[in-house]
C-alpha cells in the first residue's frame, strides 16, 4: 500500500519555505493526496513561550532555548489531536516548515551541535522525515526579503547570524548524509523553477513507494 510521506522544509529565514510549501501542497493535492501542513515553533504552549522569547517579551539562555525547541518538537510529534504521528496515521501527507535540522543549525551556532543532536534523539527515533528539503539562499537576499515583509526582526535574524546558520546547515548536512535524506535546491531562482525541481524529486519518491 502506498505510504503517505512526511516532508520537512529547511533553510535560513526568508529562504522561501512557506512559498514552496504552498506550491508543493497544491501539487500533492492535484495528484490526489490529502495534505496537512504544519510548522515549528508550534502554536502549542511551548511554541508560544519560544515566540515570547524571540519577541523579547521574555528571556532565556541559548541552552534553554535549544531545550525548549526539543520539547516543542516532541509535542509537535506526539500531540494526540493533531500531532505529526496522528496525522500520518490518518493518511495525510505531512509537510512541516522546519524540523530538527533547524535546531542543529540554529542552536549549533551557540552551543555544541552534538549536544543539540542528543537533545533531539527522541524525536529522531520517533520519526524521521522521508525527505528534508533545504532551500539554499544567499543570506543577503534572505535579509532583503525579510526586511520587505515586516518592521522588526526576530532574535536570530541578523545577516551575520544568518551566514553562520547557513554554514552550520552545510556542516550538519555533511555530518548526517548517511542518516538523513536531504535535497538541496538553489533558492536564489524564480519561485516556479524551485517548485518544479522539488516536485520532480517528490514524484520520484512517490514512484518508488
Ligand atoms: P520563509 O517561509 O522561508 O521565511 P517565505 O516563503 O515567507 O520564506 O518568503 C519570504 C519572502 O520572499 C516572501 O515575501 C516571498 O514572497 C518572497 N519569496 C519567496 N521565494 C521567492 C523567490 N524564489 N524569489 C523571490 N521572492 C521570493
Ligand atoms: P518564524 O518566524 O516562525 O519562521 P520562519 O522565519 O522560518 O518563517 O521563526 C522561526 C525561527 O525559529 C527562525 O529564526 C528559526 C528558529 N528556530 C530555531 O532557532 N530552532 C528550531 O529548532 C526551529 C524549528 C526554529
Coordinates of N, CA and C and ligand atoms in Angstrom, one line a residue:
X1 N 0.8 -1.2 0.0 CA 0.0 0.0 0.0 C 0.9 1.3 0.0
X2 N 0.5 2.3 -0.8 CA 1.3 3.5 -0.9 C 1.4 4.2 0.5
X3 N 2.6 4.6 0.8 CA 2.8 5.3 2.1 C 2.7 6.8 1.9
X4 N 2.0 7.4 2.9 CA 2.0 8.9 2.8 C 3.3 9.5 3.4
X5 N 3.8 10.5 2.8 CA 5.1 11.0 3.1 C 5.1 12.0 4.2
X6 N 6.2 12.1 4.9 CA 6.5 13.2 5.9 C 7.7 14.0 5.4
X7 N 7.4 15.3 5.1 CA 8.5 16.1 4.4 C 8.8 17.3 5.3
X8 N 10.0 17.6 5.5 CA 10.4 18.8 6.3 C 11.1 19.8 5.4
X9 N 10.7 21.1 5.5 CA 11.4 22.2 4.8 C 12.4 22.9 5.7
X10 N 13.6 23.1 5.1 CA 14.6 23.7 5.9 C 15.2 24.9 5.1
X11 N 15.9 25.8 5.9 CA 16.6 26.9 5.2 C 16.7 28.1 6.2
X12 N 17.5 29.0 5.8 CA 17.6 30.2 6.7 C 16.3 31.0 6.6
X13 N 16.2 32.0 7.4 CA 14.9 32.8 7.4 C 14.8 33.6 6.0
X14 N 13.6 33.5 5.5 CA 13.3 34.2 4.2 C 13.8 33.4 3.0
X15 N 14.1 32.1 3.2 CA 14.6 31.3 2.1 C 13.5 30.9 1.1
X16 N 12.2 31.1 1.5 CA 11.1 30.7 0.6 C 10.4 29.5 1.0
X17 N 10.5 29.1 2.3 CA 9.9 27.8 2.7 C 8.4 27.8 2.6
X18 N 7.8 28.9 3.2 CA 6.3 29.0 3.2 C 5.8 29.0 1.7
X19 N 6.5 29.7 0.9 CA 6.1 29.8 -0.5 C 6.1 28.4 -1.2
X20 N 7.2 27.7 -1.0 CA 7.3 26.4 -1.6 C 6.4 25.4 -1.0
X21 N 6.1 25.5 0.3 CA 5.2 24.5 1.0 C 3.8 24.7 0.3
X22 N 3.4 25.9 0.1 CA 2.1 26.1 -0.5 C 2.0 25.5 -1.9
X23 N 3.1 25.6 -2.7 CA 3.1 25.1 -4.0 C 3.1 23.5 -4.0
X24 N 4.0 23.0 -3.1 CA 4.1 21.6 -3.0 C 2.7 20.9 -2.6
X25 N 2.1 21.6 -1.6 CA 0.8 21.2 -1.2 C -0.2 21.1 -2.4
X26 N -0.2 22.1 -3.2 CA -1.1 22.1 -4.4 C -0.8 20.9 -5.3
X27 N 0.5 20.7 -5.5 CA 0.9 19.6 -6.4 C 0.5 18.3 -5.9
X28 N 0.7 18.1 -4.6 CA 0.2 16.9 -3.9 C -1.3 16.7 -4.1
X29 N -2.0 17.8 -3.8 CA -3.5 17.7 -3.9 C -4.0 17.4 -5.3
X30 N -3.3 18.0 -6.3 CA -3.7 17.7 -7.7 C -3.4 16.2 -8.0
X31 N -2.5 15.6 -7.3 CA -2.2 14.2 -7.5 C -3.0 13.3 -6.6
X32 N -4.0 13.9 -5.9 CA -5.0 13.1 -5.1 C -4.6 12.8 -3.7
X33 N -3.6 13.5 -3.2 CA -3.2 13.3 -1.8 C -3.9 14.3 -0.8
X34 N -4.2 13.8 0.4 CA -4.6 14.8 1.5 C -3.4 15.3 2.2
X35 N -3.3 16.6 2.3 CA -2.1 17.2 2.9 C -2.4 18.0 4.1
X36 N -1.5 17.8 5.1 CA -1.6 18.5 6.4 C -0.3 19.3 6.5
X37 N -0.4 20.7 6.6 CA 0.9 21.4 6.7 C 1.0 21.9 8.1
X38 N 2.2 22.0 8.6 CA 2.4 22.4 10.0 C 3.8 23.1 10.1
X39 N 4.1 23.5 11.3 CA 5.3 24.4 11.4 C 5.9 24.4 12.8
X40 N 7.2 24.8 12.9 CA 7.8 25.0 14.2 C 8.5 26.3 14.2
X41 N 8.6 27.0 15.3 CA 7.9 26.7 16.6 C 6.4 26.5 16.4
X42 N 5.8 25.6 17.2 CA 4.4 25.3 17.0 C 3.5 26.4 17.7
X43 N 2.2 26.3 17.5 CA 1.3 27.2 18.2 C 0.8 26.6 19.5
X44 N 1.5 25.6 20.0 CA 1.2 24.9 21.3 C 1.9 25.7 22.4
X45 N 1.6 25.4 23.7 CA 2.2 26.2 24.8 C 3.7 26.4 24.7
X46 N 4.5 25.4 24.5 CA 5.9 25.6 24.5 C 6.4 26.5 23.3
X47 N 5.7 26.3 22.1 CA 6.0 27.1 21.0 C 5.7 28.6 21.2
X48 N 4.6 28.8 22.0 CA 4.2 30.2 22.3 C 5.3 30.8 23.2
X49 N 5.8 30.0 24.2 CA 6.8 30.5 25.1 C 8.1 30.9 24.2
X50 N 8.4 30.1 23.3 CA 9.6 30.4 22.4 C 9.3 31.7 21.7
X51 N 8.1 31.9 21.1 CA 7.9 33.1 20.4 C 8.0 34.4 21.3
X52 N 7.6 34.2 22.6 CA 7.7 35.3 23.5 C 9.2 35.7 23.7
X53 N 10.0 34.6 23.8 CA 11.5 34.9 24.0 C 12.0 35.6 22.7
X54 N 11.6 35.1 21.5 CA 12.1 35.7 20.3 C 11.7 37.1 20.1
X55 N 10.5 37.4 20.6 CA 10.0 38.8 20.5 C 10.4 39.7 21.7
X56 N 11.3 39.2 22.5 CA 11.9 39.9 23.7 C 10.8 40.2 24.7
X57 N 9.7 39.4 24.8 CA 8.8 39.6 25.9 C 9.2 38.8 27.1
X58 N 10.2 37.9 26.8 CA 10.7 37.0 27.9 C 12.2 36.7 27.6
X59 N 12.9 36.2 28.5 CA 14.3 36.0 28.3 C 14.8 34.6 28.6
X60 N 15.8 34.1 28.0 CA 16.3 32.7 28.3 C 17.7 32.6 27.7
X61 N 18.5 31.7 28.4 CA 19.8 31.4 27.9 C 19.7 30.5 26.6
X62 N 20.7 30.6 25.7 CA 20.7 29.8 24.4 C 20.5 28.3 24.7
X63 N 21.0 27.8 25.8 CA 20.9 26.3 26.0 C 19.4 26.0 26.4
X64 N 18.8 26.9 27.1 CA 17.4 26.8 27.5 C 16.5 26.8 26.2
X65 N 16.9 27.8 25.3 CA 16.1 27.9 24.1 C 16.2 26.6 23.2
X66 N 17.4 26.1 23.1 CA 17.6 24.8 22.4 C 16.7 23.7 23.0
X67 N 16.7 23.6 24.3 CA 16.0 22.6 25.0 C 14.4 22.8 24.8
X68 N 14.0 24.1 24.8 CA 12.6 24.4 24.6 C 12.2 23.9 23.2
X69 N 13.0 24.1 22.2 CA 12.7 23.7 20.9 C 12.5 22.1 20.8
X70 N 13.4 21.5 21.6 CA 13.4 20.0 21.6 C 12.1 19.5 22.2
X71 N 11.6 20.2 23.3 CA 10.4 19.9 23.9 C 9.2 20.2 23.0
X72 N 9.2 21.4 22.4 CA 8.2 21.8 21.5 C 8.0 20.7 20.3
X73 N 9.1 20.2 19.9 CA 9.1 19.2 18.8 C 8.5 17.9 19.3
X74 N 8.7 17.5 20.5 CA 8.1 16.3 21.0 C 6.6 16.4 21.0
X75 N 6.1 17.6 21.4 CA 4.7 17.9 21.4 C 4.1 17.9 20.0
X76 N 4.9 18.5 19.1 CA 4.6 18.5 17.7 C 4.4 17.1 17.1
X77 N 5.2 16.2 17.5 CA 5.2 14.8 17.0 C 4.1 14.0 17.7
X78 N 3.9 14.2 19.0 CA 3.1 13.3 19.8 C 1.7 13.8 20.1
X79 N 1.4 15.1 19.9 CA 0.1 15.6 20.3 C -1.0 14.6 19.8
X80 N -1.9 14.3 20.7 CA -2.9 13.3 20.4 C -4.0 13.8 19.4
X81 N -4.2 15.1 19.3 CA -5.2 15.6 18.4 C -4.7 15.9 17.0
X82 N -3.5 16.5 16.9 CA -3.1 16.9 15.6 C -1.5 16.7 15.4
X83 N -1.0 15.8 16.3 CA 0.5 15.6 16.2 C 0.9 14.9 14.8
X84 N 2.1 15.0 14.5 CA 2.6 14.5 13.2 C 2.3 13.0 13.0
X85 N 2.5 12.3 14.1 CA 2.3 10.8 14.0 C 0.8 10.5 13.8
X86 N -0.1 11.3 14.5 CA -1.5 11.1 14.4 C -2.0 11.4 13.0
X87 N -1.5 12.5 12.4 CA -1.9 12.9 11.1 C -1.4 12.0 10.0
X88 N -0.2 11.4 10.2 CA 0.3 10.4 9.2 C -0.6 9.2 9.3
X89 N -0.9 8.8 10.5 CA -1.8 7.6 10.7 C -3.1 7.7 10.0
X90 N -3.6 9.0 10.0 CA -4.9 9.3 9.4 C -4.8 9.3 7.9
X91 N -3.6 9.2 7.4 CA -3.5 9.1 5.9 C -3.0 10.4 5.3
X92 N -2.7 11.5 6.1 CA -2.3 12.7 5.5 C -0.8 12.7 5.1
X93 N -0.5 13.4 4.0 CA 0.9 13.7 3.7 C 1.2 14.9 4.6
X94 N 2.3 14.8 5.4 CA 2.5 15.9 6.4 C 3.8 16.7 5.9
X95 N 3.6 18.0 5.8 CA 4.7 18.9 5.4 C 4.9 19.9 6.5
X96 N 6.1 19.9 7.1 CA 6.4 20.8 8.2 C 7.4 21.9 7.7
X97 N 7.1 23.1 8.2 CA 8.0 24.2 8.0 C 9.0 24.2 9.1
X98 N 10.1 23.5 9.0 CA 11.2 23.3 9.9 C 11.0 22.1 10.8
X99 N 12.1 21.4 11.0 CA 12.1 20.2 11.9 C 13.5 20.2 12.6
X100 N 14.0 19.0 13.0 CA 15.2 19.0 13.9 C 16.5 19.6 13.2
X101 N 16.6 19.5 11.9 CA 17.8 20.1 11.2 C 17.9 21.6 11.6
X102 N 16.7 22.3 11.7 CA 16.7 23.7 12.1 C 17.4 23.8 13.5
X103 N 17.0 22.9 14.4 CA 17.7 23.0 15.7 C 19.2 22.9 15.6
X104 N 19.6 21.9 14.8 CA 21.1 21.6 14.7 C 21.8 22.9 14.2
X105 N 21.1 23.5 13.2 CA 21.8 24.6 12.5 C 21.7 25.9 13.4
X106 N 20.5 26.2 13.9 CA 20.4 27.5 14.6 C 21.0 27.4 16.0
X107 N 20.9 26.3 16.7 CA 21.5 26.3 18.0 C 22.9 25.8 18.0
X108 N 23.3 25.1 16.9 CA 24.7 24.7 16.8 C 25.6 25.9 16.6
X109 N 25.1 27.0 16.3 CA 25.9 28.2 16.3 C 26.3 28.7 17.7
X110 N 25.4 28.4 18.7 CA 25.6 28.9 20.0 C 26.1 27.9 21.0
X111 N 25.7 26.6 20.8 CA 26.0 25.5 21.8 C 26.6 24.3 21.0
X112 N 27.3 23.4 21.6 CA 27.9 22.3 20.9 C 26.8 21.5 20.1
X113 N 27.0 21.3 18.8 CA 26.0 20.7 17.9 C 25.7 19.3 18.4
X114 N 26.7 18.6 18.9 CA 26.4 17.2 19.3 C 25.4 17.1 20.4
X115 N 25.5 18.1 21.3 CA 24.5 18.2 22.4 C 23.1 18.4 21.9
X116 N 23.0 19.3 20.8 CA 21.7 19.6 20.3 C 21.2 18.3 19.6
X117 N 22.0 17.6 19.0 CA 21.6 16.3 18.3 C 21.1 15.3 19.4
X118 N 21.9 15.3 20.5 CA 21.5 14.4 21.6 C 20.1 14.8 22.2
X119 N 19.9 16.1 22.3 CA 18.6 16.6 22.9 C 17.4 16.2 22.0
X120 N 17.7 16.0 20.7 CA 16.6 15.7 19.7 C 16.6 14.2 19.4
X121 N 17.4 13.4 20.1 CA 17.5 12.0 19.8 C 16.1 11.3 19.8
X122 N 15.3 11.7 20.8 CA 14.0 11.0 21.0 C 13.1 11.3 19.8
X123 N 13.1 12.6 19.3 CA 12.3 13.0 18.1 C 12.8 12.2 16.9
X124 N 14.1 12.1 16.7 CA 14.6 11.4 15.5 C 14.3 9.9 15.6
X125 N 14.2 9.4 16.8 CA 13.8 8.0 16.9 C 12.3 7.8 16.7
X126 N 11.6 8.8 17.0 CA 10.1 8.6 16.8 C 9.8 8.7 15.4
X127 N 10.3 9.7 14.7 CA 10.0 9.9 13.3 C 11.1 10.7 12.5
X128 N 11.6 10.2 11.4 CA 12.5 10.9 10.6 C 11.8 11.3 9.3
X129 N 12.0 12.5 8.8 CA 11.3 12.9 7.6 C 11.7 11.9 6.4
X130 N 10.8 11.6 5.6 CA 11.1 10.8 4.4 C 12.0 11.7 3.5
X131 N 11.9 13.0 3.6 CA 12.7 13.9 2.8 C 12.8 15.2 3.5
X132 N 14.0 15.7 3.6 CA 14.3 17.1 4.1 C 14.6 17.9 2.8
X133 N 13.9 19.0 2.7 CA 14.2 19.9 1.5 C 14.9 21.2 2.0
X134 N 16.1 21.3 1.7 CA 16.9 22.5 2.1 C 16.9 23.5 1.0
X135 N 16.3 24.7 1.2 CA 16.3 25.7 0.2 C 17.4 26.7 0.5
X136 N 18.4 26.6 -0.4 CA 19.6 27.4 -0.1 C 19.6 28.7 -0.7
X137 N 19.8 29.8 0.1 CA 19.7 31.1 -0.4 C 20.8 32.0 0.1
X138 N 21.3 32.9 -0.7 CA 22.3 33.9 -0.3 C 21.7 34.6 0.9
X139 N 22.4 34.6 2.1 CA 21.9 35.3 3.3 C 21.5 36.8 3.1
X140 N 22.3 37.4 2.2 CA 21.9 38.9 1.9 C 20.6 39.0 1.3
X141 N 20.3 38.1 0.3 CA 19.0 38.1 -0.3 C 17.9 37.8 0.7
X142 N 18.2 36.8 1.6 CA 17.2 36.4 2.6 C 16.9 37.6 3.5
X143 N 17.9 38.4 3.9 CA 17.6 39.6 4.7 C 16.8 40.6 4.0
X144 N 17.1 40.8 2.7 CA 16.3 41.7 1.9 C 14.9 41.4 1.9
X145 N 14.6 40.1 1.7 CA 13.2 39.6 1.6 C 12.5 39.8 3.0
X146 N 13.3 39.5 4.0 CA 12.7 39.6 5.4 C 12.3 41.1 5.7
X147 N 13.2 42.0 5.3 CA 13.0 43.4 5.7 C 11.8 43.9 4.9
X148 N 11.6 43.4 3.7 CA 10.4 43.8 2.9 C 9.1 43.5 3.7
X149 N 9.1 42.3 4.3 CA 7.9 41.7 4.9 C 7.5 42.3 6.2
X150 N 8.4 42.8 7.0 CA 8.0 43.3 8.4 C 8.9 44.3 8.9
X151 N 8.5 44.9 10.0 CA 9.2 46.0 10.6 C 10.4 45.6 11.6
X152 N 10.1 44.6 12.4 CA 11.1 44.3 13.4 C 11.6 42.9 13.1
X153 N 12.9 42.7 13.4 CA 13.5 41.4 13.1 C 13.6 40.6 14.4
X154 N 13.4 39.3 14.3 CA 13.5 38.4 15.5 C 14.9 38.1 15.9
X155 N 15.0 37.4 17.0 CA 16.3 37.1 17.6 C 17.4 36.7 16.7
X156 N 17.2 35.8 15.8 CA 18.3 35.2 15.0 C 18.5 35.9 13.6
X157 N 17.7 36.9 13.4 CA 17.6 37.5 12.0 C 18.5 38.6 11.8
X158 N 19.8 38.4 12.0 CA 20.8 39.4 11.6 C 21.6 38.7 10.5
X159 N 22.2 39.6 9.6 CA 23.0 39.0 8.4 C 24.1 38.1 8.9
X160 N 24.8 38.6 9.9 CA 25.9 37.8 10.5 C 25.5 36.4 10.9
X161 N 24.4 36.4 11.7 CA 23.9 35.1 12.2 C 23.3 34.2 11.1
X162 N 22.7 34.8 10.1 CA 22.1 34.0 9.0 C 23.2 33.3 8.2
X163 N 24.4 34.0 8.1 CA 25.5 33.4 7.4 C 26.1 32.2 8.2
X164 N 26.1 32.4 9.5 CA 26.6 31.3 10.4 C 25.7 30.2 10.4
X165 N 24.4 30.4 10.3 CA 23.4 29.4 10.3 C 23.5 28.6 9.0
X166 N 23.6 29.3 7.9 CA 23.8 28.6 6.6 C 25.0 27.7 6.6
X167 N 26.1 28.2 7.1 CA 27.3 27.4 7.2 C 27.1 26.2 8.1
X168 N 26.4 26.4 9.2 CA 26.1 25.3 10.1 C 25.2 24.2 9.4
X169 N 24.2 24.7 8.6 CA 23.4 23.7 7.9 C 24.3 22.8 7.0
X170 N 25.2 23.4 6.3 CA 26.0 22.6 5.4 C 26.9 21.7 6.2
X171 N 27.4 22.1 7.4 CA 28.2 21.3 8.2 C 27.4 20.0 8.7
X172 N 26.2 20.3 9.1 CA 25.4 19.2 9.7 C 24.8 18.3 8.5
X173 N 24.6 18.9 7.4 CA 24.1 18.0 6.3 C 25.2 17.1 5.8
X174 N 26.5 17.5 5.9 CA 27.6 16.6 5.6 C 27.7 15.5 6.7
X175 N 27.6 16.0 7.9 CA 27.7 15.0 9.0 C 26.6 14.0 9.0
X176 N 25.4 14.3 8.6 CA 24.3 13.4 8.7 C 23.9 12.8 7.3
X177 N 24.8 12.9 6.4 CA 24.4 12.5 5.0 C 24.0 11.0 4.9
X178 N 24.5 10.2 5.8 CA 24.1 8.8 5.7 C 22.8 8.5 6.5
X179 N 22.4 9.4 7.4 CA 21.2 9.2 8.2 C 20.0 9.9 7.7
X180 N 20.2 11.0 7.0 CA 19.1 11.8 6.6 C 19.0 11.9 5.1
X181 N 17.7 11.9 4.6 CA 17.6 12.1 3.1 C 17.4 13.6 2.9
X182 N 18.3 14.2 2.2 CA 18.2 15.7 2.1 C 18.4 16.1 0.6
X183 N 17.4 16.9 0.2 CA 17.5 17.5 -1.2 C 17.8 19.0 -1.0
X184 N 18.9 19.4 -1.6 CA 19.3 20.9 -1.6 C 18.9 21.5 -2.9
X185 N 18.2 22.6 -2.8 CA 17.8 23.3 -4.0 C 18.2 24.8 -4.0
X186 N 18.6 25.3 -5.1 CA 19.0 26.7 -5.2 C 17.8 27.6 -5.1
X187 N 17.7 28.3 -3.9 CA 16.5 29.1 -3.7 C 16.7 30.6 -4.2
X188 N 17.8 30.8 -4.9 CA 18.0 32.2 -5.4 C 17.3 32.4 -6.7
X189 N 16.6 31.3 -7.2 CA 16.0 31.3 -8.5 C 14.5 31.7 -8.4
X190 N 13.8 31.9 -9.6 CA 12.4 32.2 -9.5 C 11.6 31.0 -8.8
X191 N 10.5 31.4 -8.2 CA 9.7 30.5 -7.4 C 9.3 29.3 -8.2
X192 N 8.9 29.5 -9.5 CA 8.3 28.3 -10.2 C 9.4 27.3 -10.5
X193 N 10.7 27.7 -10.8 CA 11.7 26.8 -11.1 C 12.0 25.9 -9.9
X194 N 12.1 26.6 -8.7 CA 12.3 25.8 -7.5 C 11.2 24.8 -7.2
X195 N 10.0 25.2 -7.4 CA 8.8 24.3 -7.2 C 8.9 23.1 -8.1
X196 N 9.3 23.4 -9.4 CA 9.4 22.3 -10.4 C 10.4 21.2 -9.9
X197 N 11.6 21.7 -9.5 CA 12.7 20.8 -9.0 C 12.2 20.0 -7.8
X198 N 11.5 20.7 -6.9 CA 11.1 20.0 -5.7 C 10.0 18.9 -6.1
X199 N 9.1 19.2 -7.0 CA 8.1 18.3 -7.4 C 8.7 17.1 -8.1
X200 N 9.7 17.3 -8.9 CA 10.4 16.2 -9.6 C 10.9 15.2 -8.6
X201 N 11.6 15.7 -7.5 CA 12.2 14.8 -6.5 C 11.1 14.1 -5.8
X202 N 10.0 14.8 -5.4 CA 8.9 14.1 -4.7 C 8.3 13.1 -5.5
X203 N 8.0 13.4 -6.8 CA 7.4 12.4 -7.7 C 8.2 11.2 -7.8
X204 N 9.5 11.4 -7.9 CA 10.4 10.2 -7.9 C 10.3 9.3 -6.7
X205 N 10.2 9.9 -5.5 CA 10.0 9.1 -4.3 C 8.6 8.4 -4.4
X206 N 7.6 9.2 -4.8 CA 6.2 8.6 -4.9 C 6.2 7.4 -5.8
X207 N 7.0 7.5 -6.9 CA 7.0 6.4 -7.9 C 7.7 5.1 -7.3
X208 N 8.5 5.3 -6.3 CA 9.2 4.2 -5.8 C 8.6 3.5 -4.6
X209 N 7.5 4.1 -4.0 CA 6.9 3.5 -2.8 C 5.6 2.8 -3.2
Ligands
LIG1 P1 10.3 31.6 4.7 O1 9.0 30.9 5.0 O2 11.4 30.7 4.4 O3 10.6 32.6 5.7 P2 8.8 32.9 2.6 O4 8.2 31.9 1.7 O5 7.8 33.6 3.5 O6 10.1 32.4 3.3 O7 9.4 34.0 1.6 C1 9.9 35.3 2.2 C2 9.6 36.4 1.2 O8 10.3 36.2 -0.1 C3 8.1 36.5 0.8 O9 7.8 37.8 0.6 C4 8.0 35.7 -0.5 O10 7.0 36.2 -1.4 C5 9.4 36.0 -1.2 N1 9.9 34.9 -2.0 C6 9.9 33.6 -1.7 N2 10.5 32.8 -2.6 C7 11.0 33.7 -3.5 C8 11.8 33.6 -4.8 N3 12.2 32.4 -5.2 N4 12.1 34.7 -5.4 C9 11.7 35.9 -5.0 N5 11.0 36.1 -3.8 C10 10.6 35.0 -3.1
LIG2 P1 9.4 32.0 12.3 O1 9.2 33.5 12.0 O2 8.2 31.3 12.9 O3 9.6 31.2 10.9 P2 10.4 31.5 9.6 O4 11.4 32.6 9.8 O5 11.1 30.2 9.4 O6 9.3 31.7 8.6 O7 10.7 31.8 13.1 C1 11.2 30.7 13.4 C2 12.6 31.0 14.0 O8 12.9 30.0 14.9 C3 13.7 31.0 12.9 O9 14.5 32.1 13.1 C4 14.4 29.7 13.1 C5 14.2 29.5 14.6 N1 14.3 28.1 15.0 C6 15.3 27.7 15.9 O10 16.1 28.5 16.4 N2 15.4 26.4 16.3 C7 14.5 25.5 15.9 O11 14.6 24.3 16.3 C8 13.5 25.9 15.0 C9 12.5 24.9 14.5 C10 13.4 27.2 14.6

